[in-house]
Amino acid sequence: MRTPVLLVIAHGSRDPRHAATVHALVGRVRALRPGLRVETGFLDFNAPSVPRVLERLAFEGVREVVALPLLLTRAFHAKSDIPAVLGRAPARLDIRVADVLGPSPLLLATVERRLQEALYEAGVAPADKRSTGVVLASAGSTDPEAIAVIADVARELRHTGWCAVRPAFASAASPGSHPRTQDAVRELRAAGVRRVAVAPYVIAPGFLPDRIARGAGDADVLAGVLGAAPELARLLLVRYDAARPRARSPQVLSA
């Protein structure tokens, strides 16, 4: 049985930093699994598009593909956009869709990595996390499942030793959703938290991550996006291995 091709499906953005970050992450995945063919396709704005990649794979005689949504939650893109585009794929392709990336301990480890890097740059000792509150700022969603997942991730992050963690959205708050980044920062200040750090729960730079950064103006520390972190690259392979048929990976990684 041939090893299925891994197709990483990213959203895409007009911001060139987005595609550059996605390609850097995919490059790290290739380095972790040298014998695996990894392709990247975008839903919008960037090339190559997902349909174009699928057509090329079919033309080359590829039969099996694992499509991996580069998404942190199961919201609109995972439930609607990606199934729609994969449904128009060439019939000769056997496509299995991997789970979205979150939730996962490897994602929490990535958030921790970015926070610790930002604290180090700000001259804050690792032990001072006990007096630091965190705003976990995601892009935002109206999907109840996605909203609940972000709240769960914030609770899990709180258990790692931060004095408080508040979930937040970059986009305007709607009924039942989390507050905006700047409002969550103010909540922590009002609660008497000594130091506030904002952790973007997004993979790559772009319009909404920039909004998170603006909302973090009153915070003491702003962490970087998840980006091409080694933990995130490992998680892509975990999702790939779980989706491929009767797969037994040479590497056993925790999801």
Coordinates of C-alpha atoms in Angstrom, one line a residue:
M1 CA 0.0 0.0 0.0
R2 CA 1.4 3.4 -1.0
T3 CA 1.7 6.0 1.7
P4 CA -1.2 8.5 1.2
V5 CA -0.2 12.1 0.3
L6 CA -0.8 14.6 3.1
L7 CA -2.7 17.6 1.8
V8 CA -2.6 20.5 4.3
I9 CA -5.6 22.8 3.7
A10 CA -5.0 26.4 4.9
H11 CA -7.5 29.2 4.8
G12 CA -5.3 31.7 3.0
S13 CA -5.0 35.5 3.4
R14 CA -4.1 38.6 1.5
D15 CA -1.3 39.1 4.1
P16 CA 1.8 37.5 2.6
R17 CA 3.0 36.5 6.2
H18 CA 0.1 34.0 6.3
A19 CA 1.3 31.9 3.4
A20 CA 4.9 32.2 4.5
T21 CA 4.1 30.8 7.9
V22 CA 2.0 28.0 6.5
H23 CA 4.8 27.0 4.2
A24 CA 7.3 27.1 7.1
L25 CA 5.1 24.8 9.1
V26 CA 4.7 22.4 6.3
G27 CA 8.5 22.4 5.8
R28 CA 8.9 21.4 9.4
V29 CA 6.5 18.5 8.8
R30 CA 8.5 17.3 5.9
A31 CA 11.6 17.4 8.0
L32 CA 10.0 15.3 10.6
R33 CA 8.8 12.7 8.1
P34 CA 11.2 12.8 5.1
G35 CA 9.5 9.9 3.2
L36 CA 6.1 11.6 3.3
R37 CA 4.8 13.7 0.4
V38 CA 3.2 16.8 1.8
E39 CA 1.3 19.3 -0.3
T40 CA -0.3 22.6 0.6
G41 CA -3.6 24.0 -0.8
F42 CA -5.4 27.2 0.1
L43 CA -9.2 27.8 0.3
D44 CA -8.8 31.5 -0.8
F45 CA -6.5 34.3 -1.7
N46 CA -3.3 32.2 -2.1
A47 CA -2.1 29.7 -4.7
P48 CA -2.2 26.8 -5.2
S49 CA -5.9 26.4 -4.6
V50 CA -7.2 23.1 -3.1
P51 CA -8.9 22.1 -6.4
R52 CA -5.8 22.8 -8.4
V53 CA -3.7 20.6 -6.1
L54 CA -6.2 17.8 -6.2
E55 CA -6.4 17.9 -10.0
R56 CA -2.6 17.7 -10.2
L57 CA -2.4 14.8 -7.8
A58 CA -5.0 12.9 -9.8
F59 CA -3.2 13.6 -13.0
E60 CA 0.0 12.2 -11.5
G61 CA -1.7 9.0 -10.6
V62 CA -2.0 9.5 -6.9
R63 CA -4.9 7.4 -5.4
E64 CA -4.9 8.1 -1.7
V65 CA -4.9 11.5 0.0
V66 CA -5.3 12.6 3.6
A67 CA -6.8 16.1 3.7
L68 CA -5.8 17.9 6.9
P69 CA -7.7 21.1 7.8
L70 CA -5.2 23.6 9.2
L71 CA -7.9 24.7 11.7
L72 CA -8.0 24.8 15.5
T73 CA -11.7 24.2 15.9
R74 CA -14.6 22.6 14.0
A75 CA -16.4 25.7 12.9
F76 CA -17.7 26.9 9.5
H77 CA -14.7 26.2 7.4
A78 CA -14.4 22.6 8.7
K79 CA -18.1 21.9 8.5
S80 CA -19.0 23.6 5.2
D81 CA -16.1 25.0 3.1
I82 CA -13.7 22.1 3.2
P83 CA -16.4 19.3 2.6
A84 CA -17.7 21.3 -0.3
V85 CA -14.3 21.7 -2.0
L86 CA -13.4 18.1 -1.4
G87 CA -16.7 17.0 -2.7
R88 CA -15.7 18.3 -6.2
A89 CA -12.4 16.4 -6.2
P90 CA -11.5 14.0 -9.1
A91 CA -13.4 10.7 -8.6
R92 CA -10.2 8.6 -8.8
L93 CA -8.9 10.1 -5.5
D94 CA -9.7 8.3 -2.3
I95 CA -9.7 11.2 0.2
R96 CA -9.8 10.8 3.9
V97 CA -10.4 13.9 6.0
A98 CA -8.3 14.2 9.2
D99 CA -9.6 15.9 12.3
V100 CA -9.0 19.5 12.9
L101 CA -6.0 20.3 15.1
G102 CA -7.7 21.2 18.4
P103 CA -8.1 20.5 21.1
S104 CA -4.8 18.8 21.8
P105 CA -2.1 18.8 24.5
L106 CA 0.4 19.6 21.7
L107 CA -1.5 22.9 21.0
L108 CA -1.4 23.8 24.7
A109 CA 2.4 23.1 24.6
T110 CA 2.7 25.4 21.6
V111 CA 0.8 28.2 23.4
E112 CA 3.1 27.7 26.4
R113 CA 6.1 27.9 24.2
R114 CA 5.0 31.2 22.7
L115 CA 4.1 32.7 26.1
Q116 CA 7.4 31.7 27.6
E117 CA 9.3 33.2 24.6
A118 CA 7.4 36.5 25.1
L119 CA 8.0 36.5 28.8
Y120 CA 11.7 35.9 28.3
E121 CA 11.9 38.8 25.8
A122 CA 10.1 41.0 28.4
G123 CA 12.5 40.1 31.1
V124 CA 10.0 38.1 33.1
A125 CA 11.2 34.9 34.9
P126 CA 9.4 31.6 34.2
A127 CA 8.4 31.4 37.8
D128 CA 6.5 34.6 37.5
K129 CA 3.8 32.9 35.5
R130 CA 2.0 32.4 38.8
S131 CA 1.4 36.1 39.0
T132 CA 0.6 36.5 35.3
G133 CA -2.9 36.3 33.8
V134 CA -3.4 35.2 30.2
V135 CA -5.9 36.2 27.6
L136 CA -6.3 33.4 25.1
A137 CA -7.3 35.3 22.0
S138 CA -8.7 33.3 19.1
A139 CA -10.0 34.6 15.8
G140 CA -13.7 34.3 16.8
S141 CA -16.7 32.2 15.8
T142 CA -20.4 32.1 16.2
D143 CA -20.4 28.3 16.2
P144 CA -21.4 27.0 19.7
E145 CA -19.0 24.0 19.4
A146 CA -16.1 26.2 18.6
I147 CA -16.9 28.7 21.4
A148 CA -17.1 25.8 23.9
V149 CA -13.8 24.4 22.7
I150 CA -12.0 27.7 23.2
A151 CA -13.4 27.9 26.8
D152 CA -12.2 24.4 27.5
V153 CA -8.7 25.2 26.2
A154 CA -8.6 28.3 28.4
R155 CA -9.5 26.1 31.4
E156 CA -6.7 23.6 30.5
L157 CA -4.2 26.4 30.2
R158 CA -5.2 27.7 33.6
H159 CA -4.2 24.4 35.1
T160 CA -0.6 24.8 33.9
G161 CA 0.1 27.4 36.5
W162 CA -1.0 30.8 35.3
C163 CA -2.9 32.8 37.9
A164 CA -5.9 33.4 35.6
V165 CA -6.9 32.7 32.0
R166 CA -9.7 34.4 30.0
P167 CA -10.8 33.3 26.5
A168 CA -11.3 36.1 24.0
F169 CA -12.2 36.7 20.4
A170 CA -10.6 39.1 17.9
S171 CA -13.9 39.8 16.3
A172 CA -16.8 41.7 17.9
A173 CA -18.5 39.8 20.7
S174 CA -21.9 38.3 20.0
P175 CA -24.4 36.8 22.5
G176 CA -23.0 33.6 24.0
S177 CA -19.5 34.2 22.7
H178 CA -16.3 35.3 24.5
P179 CA -15.4 39.0 25.0
R180 CA -13.0 40.9 22.7
T181 CA -9.3 40.8 23.5
Q182 CA -9.2 44.3 25.0
D183 CA -12.2 43.6 27.2
A184 CA -10.7 40.4 28.5
V185 CA -7.5 42.4 29.3
R186 CA -9.5 44.9 31.3
E187 CA -11.3 42.1 33.1
L188 CA -8.0 40.7 34.4
R189 CA -6.8 44.2 35.4
A190 CA -10.0 44.8 37.3
A191 CA -9.6 41.4 39.0
G192 CA -6.3 42.6 40.4
V193 CA -4.0 40.5 38.2
R194 CA -0.5 41.9 38.4
R195 CA 0.7 41.1 34.9
V196 CA -1.3 40.4 31.8
A197 CA -0.1 38.5 28.7
V198 CA -2.1 38.0 25.5
A199 CA -1.6 34.6 23.7
P200 CA -3.0 34.6 20.2
Y201 CA -4.6 31.2 19.6
V202 CA -4.1 31.5 15.8
I203 CA -1.7 29.7 13.5
A204 CA -0.5 32.4 11.2
P205 CA -0.4 36.2 10.9
G206 CA -3.2 38.1 9.1
F207 CA -6.1 40.5 9.6
L208 CA -7.6 39.0 12.7
P209 CA -4.3 38.3 14.4
D210 CA -3.4 42.0 13.8
R211 CA -6.7 42.9 15.5
I212 CA -5.7 40.7 18.5
A213 CA -2.4 42.6 18.7
R214 CA -4.2 46.0 18.7
G215 CA -6.6 44.7 21.4
A216 CA -3.5 43.7 23.5
G217 CA -2.4 47.3 23.7
D218 CA -3.0 47.5 27.4
A219 CA -1.4 44.2 28.2
D220 CA 2.2 43.8 29.4
V221 CA 3.1 41.0 27.1
L222 CA 2.0 39.9 23.6
A223 CA 3.0 36.4 22.5
G224 CA 3.5 35.4 18.9
V225 CA 1.1 33.3 16.8
L226 CA 1.5 29.5 17.0
G227 CA 3.4 29.5 13.7
A228 CA 5.8 26.8 12.7
A229 CA 6.4 25.5 16.2
P230 CA 7.8 22.0 16.5
E231 CA 4.8 20.9 18.6
L232 CA 2.4 22.0 16.0
A233 CA 4.3 20.2 13.2
R234 CA 4.1 17.0 15.3
L235 CA 0.4 17.5 15.8
L236 CA -0.1 17.6 12.0
L237 CA 1.5 14.2 11.8
V238 CA -0.6 12.9 14.6
R239 CA -3.8 13.9 12.8
Y240 CA -2.4 12.4 9.5
D241 CA -1.5 9.1 11.1
A242 CA -5.0 8.8 12.7
A243 CA -6.7 9.4 9.4
R244 CA -4.7 7.2 7.1
P245 CA -6.1 3.6 6.6
R246 CA -4.7 1.0 9.0
A247 CA -1.7 3.3 9.5
R248 CA 1.0 2.3 11.9
S249 CA 3.3 5.3 12.2
P250 CA 7.0 4.9 12.9
Q251 CA 6.6 7.6 15.4
V252 CA 4.2 7.4 18.3
L253 CA 3.2 10.9 19.3
S254 CA 0.7 12.2 21.8
A255 CA -2.3 14.1 20.5

